Amino acid sequence: SDMGLRYDLTLPLSRYYAANRNELPNPFKVIQTDRVYRAERPQKGRLREFVQCDIDILGDDSSLAEIELITATAAMLSKILSEVNMNGFTININDRRILRAMLEKMGFAADQLDSVCISFDKMDKIGADGVKAELTEKGFAAEAVQALDDFLRAGDFSLDTVAARVDDEALTADLRYVIAASEKVAGGRYGIAYAPSLVRGQGYYTGMVFEVTCPQFSGAVAGGGRYDNMVGKFIGQQVPA
C-alpha cells in the first residue's frame, strides 16, 4: 500500500486524453486491457493484482454512449460465458442523479448523500433493517431515515415509483431510453433491470452506472458508468466520458 501502483485504467486514460485531445478523434473510443492493482484486504474473489478490460467513449454526452458500452459489454460476456457453459447474466442500470434527487426529497442534506448512498448500496447484503441501523448510527435525521425505510419496506422499486418521488421527468427520460433500447438489443438473451440502489464504489461516477451480475459469481463480473468531471480536472473544462 506504500507503492504508487496503477489503480485502474480510467484515470490514466483521462490524463492521456487531456494531454492529447487536439490530436484525437471526437468522440474518442478506446479498448484497453492491462494489469491494475488495488490496495485492499483481499477477500474471496478479489485480488490485489488483476487484469482489467476497459471500454471507454470520451466526448459523447448522448445516451447512445451508454447503450453502445452496455451492448459491447454484453456481447463480450455472452461469448466468454458461453465458452465455459455459463449463461444468464443481468445488466443492472441506475442513474446516480436520480438516486440523489430522491434522497434529497426524503430529507437528506446534499453533503450527506455520498454517505447515505454507501449504506443504501448495501441493501442486498444487509437488508432494510441493516440500512436503517447504519444510517441511524451515522446520525442522520430520523425523519429522513424513516422516509427511506418506508420506501424500502414498501417493496416497489420500479422506475415509475422512483420517478414519481423525484418528480423530474427530464431527469428520468434518459434512463428510460437506455433501459428500453438495451432491452430491445438484448432480445431476451440476457436480462436488463433497473436497480435504484446501485451506486458503484468509484467516487468519480457522475450519472448513469451499470453493473453485471451472474448467478455463478458472488460479485459483479462487469460494471461502469459515466464520469463527466474527470477530464475537466486536468484541462479546466468539462468533457463527457
Coordinates of C-alpha atoms in Angstrom, one line a residue:
S1 CA 0.0 0.0 0.0
D2 CA 3.0 2.3 0.2
M3 CA 3.6 1.9 -3.6
G4 CA 2.2 4.1 -6.3
L5 CA 0.8 1.2 -8.4
R6 CA -1.8 1.9 -11.1
Y7 CA -5.2 1.7 -9.5
D8 CA -7.3 1.4 -12.7
L9 CA -7.2 2.3 -16.4
T10 CA -9.7 5.1 -16.3
L11 CA -7.6 7.8 -14.6
P12 CA -4.6 7.3 -16.8
L13 CA -6.8 7.4 -19.9
S14 CA -8.3 10.7 -18.8
R15 CA -4.8 12.1 -18.3
Y16 CA -3.8 10.9 -21.8
Y17 CA -6.9 12.4 -23.4
A18 CA -6.3 15.7 -21.6
A19 CA -2.8 15.9 -22.9
N20 CA -3.5 14.8 -26.5
R21 CA -7.2 15.7 -27.1
N22 CA -6.4 18.1 -30.1
E23 CA -4.8 15.2 -32.0
L24 CA -7.5 12.6 -31.1
P25 CA -10.8 11.9 -32.9
N26 CA -14.1 13.1 -31.4
P27 CA -15.7 11.1 -29.9
F28 CA -12.6 9.1 -28.9
K29 CA -13.3 5.4 -28.4
V30 CA -10.7 3.1 -26.9
I31 CA -10.5 -0.5 -25.7
Q32 CA -7.5 -1.5 -23.4
T33 CA -6.6 -4.5 -21.3
D34 CA -3.9 -4.4 -18.7
R35 CA -2.9 -5.2 -15.1
V36 CA -4.1 -3.0 -12.3
Y37 CA -3.6 -3.1 -8.5
R38 CA -5.9 -2.4 -5.5
A39 CA -4.5 -1.7 -2.0
E40 CA -7.2 -3.6 -0.2
R41 CA -7.5 -6.5 2.2
P42 CA -8.0 -9.4 -0.3
Q43 CA -11.4 -11.1 0.1
K44 CA -12.8 -14.2 -1.6
G45 CA -12.9 -13.5 -5.3
R46 CA -10.9 -10.2 -5.1
L47 CA -7.2 -9.9 -5.7
R48 CA -4.7 -7.1 -5.2
E49 CA -3.5 -7.6 -8.8
F50 CA -5.9 -8.4 -11.6
V51 CA -6.5 -7.9 -15.3
Q52 CA -9.0 -5.2 -16.2
C53 CA -10.6 -4.8 -19.7
D54 CA -11.8 -1.2 -20.2
I55 CA -14.1 0.1 -23.0
D56 CA -14.4 3.9 -23.0
I57 CA -16.0 6.7 -25.0
L58 CA -14.9 10.3 -24.4
G59 CA -16.5 13.3 -26.0
D60 CA -20.1 12.0 -26.3
D61 CA -22.7 13.3 -23.9
S62 CA -25.6 11.4 -25.5
S63 CA -27.3 8.3 -24.1
L64 CA -26.0 6.4 -27.2
A65 CA -22.7 6.1 -25.5
E66 CA -24.3 4.2 -22.6
I67 CA -26.2 2.0 -25.0
E68 CA -23.1 1.2 -27.0
L69 CA -21.0 0.3 -24.0
I70 CA -23.7 -1.8 -22.4
T71 CA -24.2 -3.7 -25.7
A72 CA -20.5 -4.2 -26.2
T73 CA -20.1 -5.5 -22.7
A74 CA -23.0 -7.9 -23.1
A75 CA -21.6 -9.2 -26.4
M76 CA -18.2 -9.8 -24.8
L77 CA -19.7 -11.5 -21.7
S78 CA -22.0 -13.7 -23.8
K79 CA -19.1 -15.1 -25.7
I80 CA -16.9 -15.6 -22.7
L81 CA -19.5 -17.2 -20.5
S82 CA -20.9 -19.5 -23.3
E83 CA -17.4 -20.9 -23.7
V84 CA -17.4 -22.2 -20.2
N85 CA -21.1 -23.3 -20.3
M86 CA -22.4 -20.4 -18.2
N87 CA -25.3 -18.3 -19.3
G88 CA -27.9 -16.0 -17.9
F89 CA -26.5 -12.7 -16.7
T90 CA -28.3 -9.5 -15.8
I91 CA -27.2 -5.9 -16.5
N92 CA -28.4 -3.7 -13.7
I93 CA -28.7 0.0 -14.5
N94 CA -29.2 3.2 -12.4
D95 CA -28.5 6.9 -12.5
R96 CA -26.8 8.5 -9.5
R97 CA -28.5 11.8 -10.2
I98 CA -32.0 10.2 -9.8
L99 CA -30.9 8.4 -6.6
R100 CA -29.5 11.6 -5.1
A101 CA -32.6 13.6 -6.1
M102 CA -34.9 11.0 -4.4
L103 CA -32.8 11.0 -1.2
E104 CA -32.8 14.8 -1.1
K105 CA -36.6 14.7 -1.4
M106 CA -36.7 12.4 1.6
G107 CA -34.8 15.0 3.7
F108 CA -31.2 14.1 3.5
A109 CA -28.8 17.1 3.0
A110 CA -26.7 17.3 -0.2
D111 CA -23.5 16.9 1.7
Q112 CA -24.8 13.7 3.3
L113 CA -25.7 11.9 0.1
D114 CA -22.4 10.1 -0.6
S115 CA -22.5 8.5 2.8
V116 CA -26.2 7.6 2.5
C117 CA -25.6 6.1 -0.9
I118 CA -22.8 3.9 0.5
S119 CA -25.3 2.4 3.1
F120 CA -28.1 2.2 0.6
D121 CA -25.9 0.3 -1.8
K122 CA -25.6 -2.5 0.8
M123 CA -29.3 -3.2 0.7
D124 CA -28.9 -6.6 -1.0
K125 CA -26.4 -7.6 1.7
I126 CA -27.7 -6.2 5.0
G127 CA -31.4 -5.7 4.2
A128 CA -33.7 -2.8 5.1
D129 CA -33.1 -3.3 8.9
G130 CA -29.3 -3.1 8.3
V131 CA -29.6 0.0 6.2
K132 CA -31.8 1.8 8.7
A133 CA -29.5 0.8 11.6
E134 CA -26.4 2.0 9.7
L135 CA -27.9 5.4 8.8
T136 CA -29.2 5.9 12.4
E137 CA -25.7 5.1 13.7
K138 CA -24.3 7.7 11.3
G139 CA -26.5 10.3 13.0
F140 CA -28.8 11.3 10.1
A141 CA -32.1 13.0 10.7
A142 CA -34.6 10.4 12.0
E143 CA -37.4 11.7 9.6
A144 CA -35.2 11.2 6.6
V145 CA -34.0 7.7 7.7
Q146 CA -37.7 6.8 8.3
A147 CA -38.7 8.0 4.9
L148 CA -36.1 5.8 3.2
D149 CA -37.0 2.9 5.4
D150 CA -40.7 3.3 4.4
F151 CA -39.6 3.3 0.8
L152 CA -37.5 0.1 1.2
R153 CA -40.3 -1.8 3.1
A154 CA -42.9 -0.8 0.5
G155 CA -41.1 -3.1 -1.9
D156 CA -42.0 -1.2 -5.1
F157 CA -38.6 -0.3 -6.6
S158 CA -39.9 0.4 -10.2
L159 CA -38.6 3.3 -12.1
D160 CA -42.2 4.7 -12.2
T161 CA -42.3 4.8 -8.4
V162 CA -38.9 6.4 -8.1
A163 CA -39.7 8.9 -10.9
A164 CA -42.9 9.9 -9.1
R165 CA -40.9 10.7 -5.9
V166 CA -38.3 12.7 -7.8
D167 CA -40.9 14.5 -9.9
D168 CA -38.5 15.4 -12.7
E169 CA -39.3 13.6 -16.0
A170 CA -36.4 15.3 -17.8
L171 CA -34.0 13.6 -15.3
T172 CA -35.5 10.2 -15.8
A173 CA -36.1 10.3 -19.6
D174 CA -32.5 9.3 -20.5
L175 CA -32.6 6.4 -18.1
R176 CA -35.9 5.1 -19.5
Y177 CA -34.5 5.4 -23.0
V178 CA -31.3 3.5 -22.2
I179 CA -33.2 0.7 -20.5
A180 CA -35.7 0.4 -23.3
A181 CA -33.1 0.4 -26.0
S182 CA -30.9 -2.1 -24.1
E183 CA -33.8 -4.4 -23.6
K184 CA -34.6 -4.3 -27.4
V185 CA -30.9 -5.1 -28.2
A186 CA -30.9 -7.9 -25.6
G187 CA -33.9 -9.6 -27.2
G188 CA -34.3 -11.8 -24.1
R189 CA -30.8 -13.3 -24.4
Y190 CA -29.8 -11.6 -21.1
G191 CA -31.6 -9.5 -18.5
I192 CA -31.9 -5.8 -18.2
A193 CA -33.0 -4.4 -14.9
Y194 CA -33.5 -1.1 -13.1
A195 CA -31.6 -1.1 -9.8
P196 CA -32.5 2.0 -7.7
S197 CA -29.9 1.3 -5.0
L198 CA -27.0 0.7 -7.4
V199 CA -24.2 3.3 -6.8
R200 CA -20.9 1.5 -7.6
G201 CA -17.9 2.3 -5.4
Q202 CA -15.9 4.6 -7.6
G203 CA -16.3 8.2 -6.5
Y204 CA -15.8 9.6 -9.9
Y205 CA -19.1 8.4 -11.4
T206 CA -21.5 11.3 -12.2
G207 CA -24.6 9.9 -13.8
M208 CA -25.7 6.6 -15.2
V209 CA -24.0 3.5 -13.8
F210 CA -24.3 -0.2 -14.6
E211 CA -23.2 -3.5 -13.1
V212 CA -23.5 -7.0 -14.5
T213 CA -24.3 -10.0 -12.2
C214 CA -24.2 -13.7 -13.0
P215 CA -25.7 -16.5 -10.8
Q216 CA -22.4 -18.4 -10.8
F217 CA -20.4 -15.5 -9.3
S218 CA -20.9 -13.8 -5.9
G219 CA -19.9 -10.3 -7.1
A220 CA -20.2 -8.3 -10.2
V221 CA -18.5 -9.5 -13.4
A222 CA -18.5 -6.2 -15.1
G223 CA -19.6 -2.6 -14.4
G224 CA -19.1 1.0 -15.3
G225 CA -20.6 4.4 -15.6
R226 CA -20.4 8.0 -16.8
Y227 CA -17.5 10.1 -15.4
D228 CA -18.1 13.6 -16.9
N229 CA -15.9 15.5 -14.5
M230 CA -12.6 13.7 -14.5
V231 CA -11.0 15.1 -17.7
G232 CA -12.0 18.5 -16.6
K233 CA -9.8 18.3 -13.5
F234 CA -6.8 18.4 -15.9
I235 CA -8.0 21.0 -18.5
G236 CA -10.5 23.1 -16.7
Q237 CA -13.4 22.3 -19.0
Q238 CA -15.9 19.5 -18.8
V239 CA -15.5 16.6 -21.2
P240 CA -18.3 13.9 -21.2
A241 CA -16.9 10.4 -20.7

